[in-house]
mmCIF file of C-alpha atoms and ligand atoms in Angstrom:
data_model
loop_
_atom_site.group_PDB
_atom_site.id
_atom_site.type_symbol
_atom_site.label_atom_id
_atom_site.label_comp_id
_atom_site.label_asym_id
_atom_site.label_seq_id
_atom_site.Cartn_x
_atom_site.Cartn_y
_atom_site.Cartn_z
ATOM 1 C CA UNK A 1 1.719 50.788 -42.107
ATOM 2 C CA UNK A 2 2.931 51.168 -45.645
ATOM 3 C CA UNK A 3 0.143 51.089 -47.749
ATOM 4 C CA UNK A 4 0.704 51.388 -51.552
ATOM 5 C CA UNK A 5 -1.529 54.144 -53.444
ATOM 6 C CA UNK A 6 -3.010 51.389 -55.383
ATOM 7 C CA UNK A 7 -4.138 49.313 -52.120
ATOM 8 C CA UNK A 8 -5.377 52.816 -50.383
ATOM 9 C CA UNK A 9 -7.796 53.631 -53.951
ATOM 10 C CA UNK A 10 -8.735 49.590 -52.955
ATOM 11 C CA UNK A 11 -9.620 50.077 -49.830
ATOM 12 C CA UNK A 12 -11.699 53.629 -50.428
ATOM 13 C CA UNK A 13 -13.522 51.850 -53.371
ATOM 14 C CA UNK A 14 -14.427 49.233 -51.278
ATOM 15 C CA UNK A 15 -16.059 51.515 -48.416
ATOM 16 C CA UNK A 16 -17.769 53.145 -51.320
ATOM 17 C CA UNK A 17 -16.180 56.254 -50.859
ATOM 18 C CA UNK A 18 -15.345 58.585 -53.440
ATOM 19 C CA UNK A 19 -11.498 59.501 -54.275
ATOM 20 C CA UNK A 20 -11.099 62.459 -54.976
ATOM 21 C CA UNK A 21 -8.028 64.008 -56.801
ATOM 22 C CA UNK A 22 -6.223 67.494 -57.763
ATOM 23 C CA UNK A 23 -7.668 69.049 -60.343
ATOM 24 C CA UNK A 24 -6.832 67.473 -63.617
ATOM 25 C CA UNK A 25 -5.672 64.213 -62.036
ATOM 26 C CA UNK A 26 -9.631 62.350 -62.575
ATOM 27 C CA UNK A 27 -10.032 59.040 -64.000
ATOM 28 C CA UNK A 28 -9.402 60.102 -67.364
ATOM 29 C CA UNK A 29 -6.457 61.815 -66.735
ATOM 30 C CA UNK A 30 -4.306 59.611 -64.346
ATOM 31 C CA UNK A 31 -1.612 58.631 -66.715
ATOM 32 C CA UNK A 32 -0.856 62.276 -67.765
ATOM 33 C CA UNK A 33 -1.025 63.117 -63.909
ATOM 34 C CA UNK A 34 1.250 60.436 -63.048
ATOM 35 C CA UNK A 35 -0.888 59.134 -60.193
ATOM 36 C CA UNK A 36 -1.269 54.824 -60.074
ATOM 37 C CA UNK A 37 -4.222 53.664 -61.269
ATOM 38 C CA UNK A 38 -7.387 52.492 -59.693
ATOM 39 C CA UNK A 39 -8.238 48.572 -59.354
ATOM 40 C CA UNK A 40 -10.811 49.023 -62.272
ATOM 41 C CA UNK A 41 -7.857 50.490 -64.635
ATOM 42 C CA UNK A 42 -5.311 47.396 -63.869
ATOM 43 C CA UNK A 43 -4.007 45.400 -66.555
ATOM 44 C CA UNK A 44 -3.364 41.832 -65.333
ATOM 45 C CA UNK A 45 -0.304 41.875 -63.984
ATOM 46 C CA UNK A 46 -0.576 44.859 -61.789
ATOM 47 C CA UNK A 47 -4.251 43.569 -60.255
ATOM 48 C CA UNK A 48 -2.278 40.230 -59.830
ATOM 49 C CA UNK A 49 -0.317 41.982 -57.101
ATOM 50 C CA UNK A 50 -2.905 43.871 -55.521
ATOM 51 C CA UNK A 51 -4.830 41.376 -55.203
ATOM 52 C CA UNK A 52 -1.669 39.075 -53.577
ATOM 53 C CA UNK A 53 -1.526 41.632 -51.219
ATOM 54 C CA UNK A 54 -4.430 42.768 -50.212
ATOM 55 C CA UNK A 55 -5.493 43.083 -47.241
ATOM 56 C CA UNK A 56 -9.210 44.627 -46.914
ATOM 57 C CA UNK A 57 -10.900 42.085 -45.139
ATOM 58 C CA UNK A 58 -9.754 40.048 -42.091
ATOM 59 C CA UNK A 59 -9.869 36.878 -44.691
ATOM 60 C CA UNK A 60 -6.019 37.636 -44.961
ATOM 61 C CA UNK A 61 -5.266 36.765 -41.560
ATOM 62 C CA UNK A 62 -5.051 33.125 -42.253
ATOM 63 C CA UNK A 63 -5.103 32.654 -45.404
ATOM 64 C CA UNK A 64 -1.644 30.996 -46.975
ATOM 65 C CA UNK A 65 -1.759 32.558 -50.076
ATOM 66 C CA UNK A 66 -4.597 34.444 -51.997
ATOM 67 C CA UNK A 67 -6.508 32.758 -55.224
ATOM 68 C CA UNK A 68 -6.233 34.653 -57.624
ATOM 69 C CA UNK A 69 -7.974 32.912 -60.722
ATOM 70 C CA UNK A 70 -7.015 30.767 -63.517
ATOM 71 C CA UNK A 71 -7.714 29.463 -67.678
ATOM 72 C CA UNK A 72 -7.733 31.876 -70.823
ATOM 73 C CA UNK A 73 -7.279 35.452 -70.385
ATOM 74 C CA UNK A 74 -9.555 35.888 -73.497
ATOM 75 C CA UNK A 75 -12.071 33.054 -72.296
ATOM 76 C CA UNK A 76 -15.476 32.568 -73.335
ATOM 77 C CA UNK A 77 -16.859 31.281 -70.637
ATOM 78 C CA UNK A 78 -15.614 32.953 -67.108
ATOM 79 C CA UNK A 79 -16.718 30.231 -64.436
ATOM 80 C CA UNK A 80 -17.510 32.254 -60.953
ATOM 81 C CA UNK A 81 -17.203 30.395 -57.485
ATOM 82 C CA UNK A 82 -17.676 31.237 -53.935
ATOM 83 C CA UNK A 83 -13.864 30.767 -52.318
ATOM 84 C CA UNK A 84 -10.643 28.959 -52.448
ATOM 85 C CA UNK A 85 -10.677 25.833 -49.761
ATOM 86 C CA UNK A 86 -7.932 24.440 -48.190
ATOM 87 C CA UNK A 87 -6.811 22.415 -50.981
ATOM 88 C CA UNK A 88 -7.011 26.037 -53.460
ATOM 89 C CA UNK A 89 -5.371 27.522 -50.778
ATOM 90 C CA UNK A 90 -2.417 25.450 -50.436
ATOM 91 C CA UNK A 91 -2.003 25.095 -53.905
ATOM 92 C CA UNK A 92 -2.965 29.390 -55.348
ATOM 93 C CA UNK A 93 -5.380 27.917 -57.755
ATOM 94 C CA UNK A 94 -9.107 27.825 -58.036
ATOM 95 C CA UNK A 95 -10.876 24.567 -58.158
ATOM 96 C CA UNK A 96 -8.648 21.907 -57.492
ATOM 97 C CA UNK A 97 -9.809 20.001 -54.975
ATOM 98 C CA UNK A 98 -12.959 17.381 -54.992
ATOM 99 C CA UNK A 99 -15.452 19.972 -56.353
ATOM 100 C CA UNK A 100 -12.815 21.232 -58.631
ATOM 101 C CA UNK A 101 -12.318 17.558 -60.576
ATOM 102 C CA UNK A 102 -16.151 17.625 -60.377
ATOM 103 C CA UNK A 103 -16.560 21.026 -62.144
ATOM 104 C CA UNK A 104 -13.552 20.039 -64.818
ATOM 105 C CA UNK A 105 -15.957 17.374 -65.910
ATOM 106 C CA UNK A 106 -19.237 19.531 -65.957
ATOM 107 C CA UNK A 107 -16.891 21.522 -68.192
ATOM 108 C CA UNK A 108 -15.625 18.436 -70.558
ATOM 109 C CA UNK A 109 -19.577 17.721 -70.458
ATOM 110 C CA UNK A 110 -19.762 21.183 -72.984
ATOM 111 C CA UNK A 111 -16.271 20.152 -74.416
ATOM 112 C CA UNK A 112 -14.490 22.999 -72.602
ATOM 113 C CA UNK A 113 -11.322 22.716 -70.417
ATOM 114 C CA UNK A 114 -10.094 24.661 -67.550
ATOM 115 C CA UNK A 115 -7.266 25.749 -69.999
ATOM 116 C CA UNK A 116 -9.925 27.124 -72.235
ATOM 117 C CA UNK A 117 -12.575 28.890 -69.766
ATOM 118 C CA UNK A 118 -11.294 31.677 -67.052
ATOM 119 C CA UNK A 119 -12.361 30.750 -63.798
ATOM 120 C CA UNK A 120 -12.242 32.837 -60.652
ATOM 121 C CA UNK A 121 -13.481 33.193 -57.109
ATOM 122 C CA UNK A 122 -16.215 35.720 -55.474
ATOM 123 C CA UNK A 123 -13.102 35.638 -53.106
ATOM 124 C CA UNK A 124 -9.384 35.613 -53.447
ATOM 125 C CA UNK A 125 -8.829 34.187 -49.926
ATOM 126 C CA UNK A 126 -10.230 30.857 -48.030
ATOM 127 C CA UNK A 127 -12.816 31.711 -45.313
ATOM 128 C CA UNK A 128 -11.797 29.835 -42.163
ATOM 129 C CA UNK A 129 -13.410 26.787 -41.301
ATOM 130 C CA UNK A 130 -14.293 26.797 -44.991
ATOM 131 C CA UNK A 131 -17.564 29.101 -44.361
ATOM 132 C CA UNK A 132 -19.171 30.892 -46.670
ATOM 133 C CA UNK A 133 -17.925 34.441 -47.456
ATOM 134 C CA UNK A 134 -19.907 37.329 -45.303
ATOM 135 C CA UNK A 135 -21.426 40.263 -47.163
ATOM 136 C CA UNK A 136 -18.618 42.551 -46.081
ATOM 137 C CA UNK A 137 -15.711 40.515 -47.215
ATOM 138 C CA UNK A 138 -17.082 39.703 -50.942
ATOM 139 C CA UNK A 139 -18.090 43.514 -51.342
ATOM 140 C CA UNK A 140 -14.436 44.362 -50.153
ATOM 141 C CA UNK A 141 -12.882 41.783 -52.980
ATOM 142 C CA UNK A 142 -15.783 42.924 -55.523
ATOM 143 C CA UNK A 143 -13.625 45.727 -57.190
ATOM 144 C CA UNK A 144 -11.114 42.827 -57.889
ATOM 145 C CA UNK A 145 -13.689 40.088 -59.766
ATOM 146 C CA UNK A 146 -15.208 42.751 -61.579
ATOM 147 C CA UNK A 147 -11.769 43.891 -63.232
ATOM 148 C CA UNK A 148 -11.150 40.629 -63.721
ATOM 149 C CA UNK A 149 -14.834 40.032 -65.653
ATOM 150 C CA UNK A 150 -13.585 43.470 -67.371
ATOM 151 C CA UNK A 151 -10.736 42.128 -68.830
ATOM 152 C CA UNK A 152 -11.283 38.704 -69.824
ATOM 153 C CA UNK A 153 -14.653 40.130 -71.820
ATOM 154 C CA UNK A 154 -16.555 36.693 -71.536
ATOM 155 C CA UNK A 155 -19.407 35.861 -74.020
ATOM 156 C CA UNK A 156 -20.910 33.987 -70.964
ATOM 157 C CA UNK A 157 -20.762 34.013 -67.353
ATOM 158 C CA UNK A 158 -21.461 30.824 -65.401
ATOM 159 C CA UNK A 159 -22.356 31.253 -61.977
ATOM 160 C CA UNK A 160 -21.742 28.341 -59.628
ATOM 161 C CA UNK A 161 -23.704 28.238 -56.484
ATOM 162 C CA UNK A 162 -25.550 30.559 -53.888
ATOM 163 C CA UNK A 163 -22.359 32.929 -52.767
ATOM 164 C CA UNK A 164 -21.647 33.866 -57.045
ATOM 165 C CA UNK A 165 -24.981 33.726 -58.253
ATOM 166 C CA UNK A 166 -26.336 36.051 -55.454
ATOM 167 C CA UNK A 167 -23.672 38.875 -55.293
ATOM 168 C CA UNK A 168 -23.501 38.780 -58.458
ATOM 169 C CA UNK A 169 -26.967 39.746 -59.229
ATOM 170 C CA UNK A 170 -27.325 41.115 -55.709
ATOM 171 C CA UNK A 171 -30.380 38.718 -54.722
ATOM 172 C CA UNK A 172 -30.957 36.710 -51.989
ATOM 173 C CA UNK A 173 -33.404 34.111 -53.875
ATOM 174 C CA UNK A 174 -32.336 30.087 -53.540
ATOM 175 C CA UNK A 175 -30.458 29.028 -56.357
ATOM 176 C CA UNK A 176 -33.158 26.696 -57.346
ATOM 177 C CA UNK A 177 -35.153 29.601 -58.312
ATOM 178 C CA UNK A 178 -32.092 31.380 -60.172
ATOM 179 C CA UNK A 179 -30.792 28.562 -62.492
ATOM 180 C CA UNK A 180 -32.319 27.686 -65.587
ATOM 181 C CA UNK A 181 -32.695 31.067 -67.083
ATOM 182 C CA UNK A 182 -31.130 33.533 -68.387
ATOM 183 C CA UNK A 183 -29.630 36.723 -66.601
ATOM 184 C CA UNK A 184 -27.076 39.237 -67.657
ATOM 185 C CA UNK A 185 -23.910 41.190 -65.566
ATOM 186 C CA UNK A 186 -24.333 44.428 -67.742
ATOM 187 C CA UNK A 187 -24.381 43.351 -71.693
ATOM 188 C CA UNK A 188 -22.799 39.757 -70.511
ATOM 189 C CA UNK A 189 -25.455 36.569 -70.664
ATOM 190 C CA UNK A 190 -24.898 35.251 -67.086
ATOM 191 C CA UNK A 191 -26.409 31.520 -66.211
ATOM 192 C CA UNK A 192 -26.718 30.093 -62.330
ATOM 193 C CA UNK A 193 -26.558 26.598 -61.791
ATOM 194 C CA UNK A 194 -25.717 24.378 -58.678
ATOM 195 C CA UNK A 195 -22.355 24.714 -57.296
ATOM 196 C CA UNK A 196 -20.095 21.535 -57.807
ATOM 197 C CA UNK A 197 -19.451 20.739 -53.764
ATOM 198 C CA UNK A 198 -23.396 20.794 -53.488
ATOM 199 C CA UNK A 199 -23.453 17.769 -56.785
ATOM 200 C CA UNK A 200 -21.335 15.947 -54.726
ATOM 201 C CA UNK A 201 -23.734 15.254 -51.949
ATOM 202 C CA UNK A 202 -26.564 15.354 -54.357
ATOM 203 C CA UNK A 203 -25.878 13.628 -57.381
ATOM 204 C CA UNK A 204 -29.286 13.541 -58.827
ATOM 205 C CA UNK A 205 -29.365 17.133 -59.469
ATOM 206 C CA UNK A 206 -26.711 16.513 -62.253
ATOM 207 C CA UNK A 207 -29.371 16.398 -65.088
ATOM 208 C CA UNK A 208 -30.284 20.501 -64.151
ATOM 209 C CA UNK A 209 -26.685 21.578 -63.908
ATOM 210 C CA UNK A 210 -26.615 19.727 -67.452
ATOM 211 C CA UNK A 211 -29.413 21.972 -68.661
ATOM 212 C CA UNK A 212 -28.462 24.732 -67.441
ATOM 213 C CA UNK A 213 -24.828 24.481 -69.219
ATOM 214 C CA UNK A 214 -26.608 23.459 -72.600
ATOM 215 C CA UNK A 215 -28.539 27.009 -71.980
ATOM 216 C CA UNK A 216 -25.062 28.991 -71.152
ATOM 217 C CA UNK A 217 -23.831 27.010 -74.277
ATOM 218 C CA UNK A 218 -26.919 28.337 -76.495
ATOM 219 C CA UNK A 219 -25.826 31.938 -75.107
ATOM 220 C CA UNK A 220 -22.963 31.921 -77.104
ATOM 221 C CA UNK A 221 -22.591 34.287 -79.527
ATOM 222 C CA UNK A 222 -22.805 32.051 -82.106
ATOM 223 C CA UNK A 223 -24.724 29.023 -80.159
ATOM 224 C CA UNK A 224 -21.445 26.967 -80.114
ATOM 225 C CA UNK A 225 -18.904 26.264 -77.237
HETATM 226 N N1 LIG B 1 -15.234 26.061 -54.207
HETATM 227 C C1 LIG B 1 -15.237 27.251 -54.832
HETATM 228 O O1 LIG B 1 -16.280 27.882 -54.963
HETATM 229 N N2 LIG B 1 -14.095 27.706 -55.312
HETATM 230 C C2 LIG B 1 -12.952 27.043 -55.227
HETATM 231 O O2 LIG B 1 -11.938 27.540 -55.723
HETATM 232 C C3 LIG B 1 -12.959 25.793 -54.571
HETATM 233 C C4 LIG B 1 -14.109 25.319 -54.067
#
């Protein structure tokens, strides 16, 4: 198999192991070194194609294309899901299926646009069958979402639904008892509330998704969307 350095550093930061380099070649000193840089030193276009094609988990055995993430590069708000669907998968963009014209109008609801937030995937690749991501495979795309969070530098992060809000604050609690309060990824406000799929089979739990995105809005750095 030919396996770029970039995807090998991917694949040992994913198991957790450490990489270790010649003398002089560390972290700091890659660039002088010549050696490629790790997924948490890509700049956009680079962790673009590693994540395209990756292949850490078995989630790239079906998948059609990966999901990569979409909006502002310098957003705000940074909008976290659970996976791309089949709709996301056949078209390479986040949220653009049912859920997806649901969660567009939670965000006009704050007067925000998908243009104007950054919105991304725990992730990159559909689950088959549409199931929920296992353990292993969002820890194996983890090293991609958090670059991602590293170089948009949101003010806020909204967390939509059980699969984000728990790996992200590595709980197992209910959403019910996550939303409506504040958290925080590092220095970053972060706010849970119920994922969009979820409001479409239960409607009347649109008033606490409204709450909680008046409480992400008042965690703006200056209160205002
Ligand atoms: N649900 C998600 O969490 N993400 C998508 O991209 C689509 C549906």
């Amino acid at each position: 198999m030919n396996m770029s350095e970039q995807q090998r550093r991917a694949y040992l930061e994913a198991l957790d192991i450490d990489v270790w380099l010649p003398r002089g070649a560390d972290a700091e000193s890659q660039d002088v070194a010549g050696a490629p840089p790790s997924v948490a030193e890509l700049g956009w276009d680079e962790l673009r194609a590693c994540v395209a094609e990756c292949q850490l988990c078995d989630l790239h055995r079906e998948r059609t294309q990966t999901v990569f993430g979409v909006g502002a590069e310098d957003a705000r708000w940074m909008i976290i899901g659970e996976a791309p669907g089949v709709e996301e998968d056949r078209r390479g963009e986040p949220f653009v299926g049912r859920a997806g014209q649901l969660l567009d109008e939670m965000l006009r609801a704050v007067g925000l646009d998908r243009g104007s937030v950054y919105i991304a995937n725990t992730v990159k690749c559909r689950p088959p069958g549409n199931r929920n991501p296992e353990a292993a495979e969002a820890s194996a795309c983890r090293a991609y979402l958090d670059r991602q969070i590293a170089l948009v530098r949101p003010e806020l992060i909204l967390a939509v639904g059980k699969v984000a809000a728990q790996n992200l604050l590595a709980s197992d609690a209910p959403v019910g008892r996550l939303r409506g309060r504040r958290h925080a990824l590092g220095d970053i406000p972060l706010v849970v509330t119920y994922h969009p799929a979820y409001l479409l089979r239960s409607p009347s739990q649109k008033r606490l998704v409204w709450s909680d995105l008046c409480l992400a809005r008042s965690l703006l750095r200056e209160g205002a969307a």
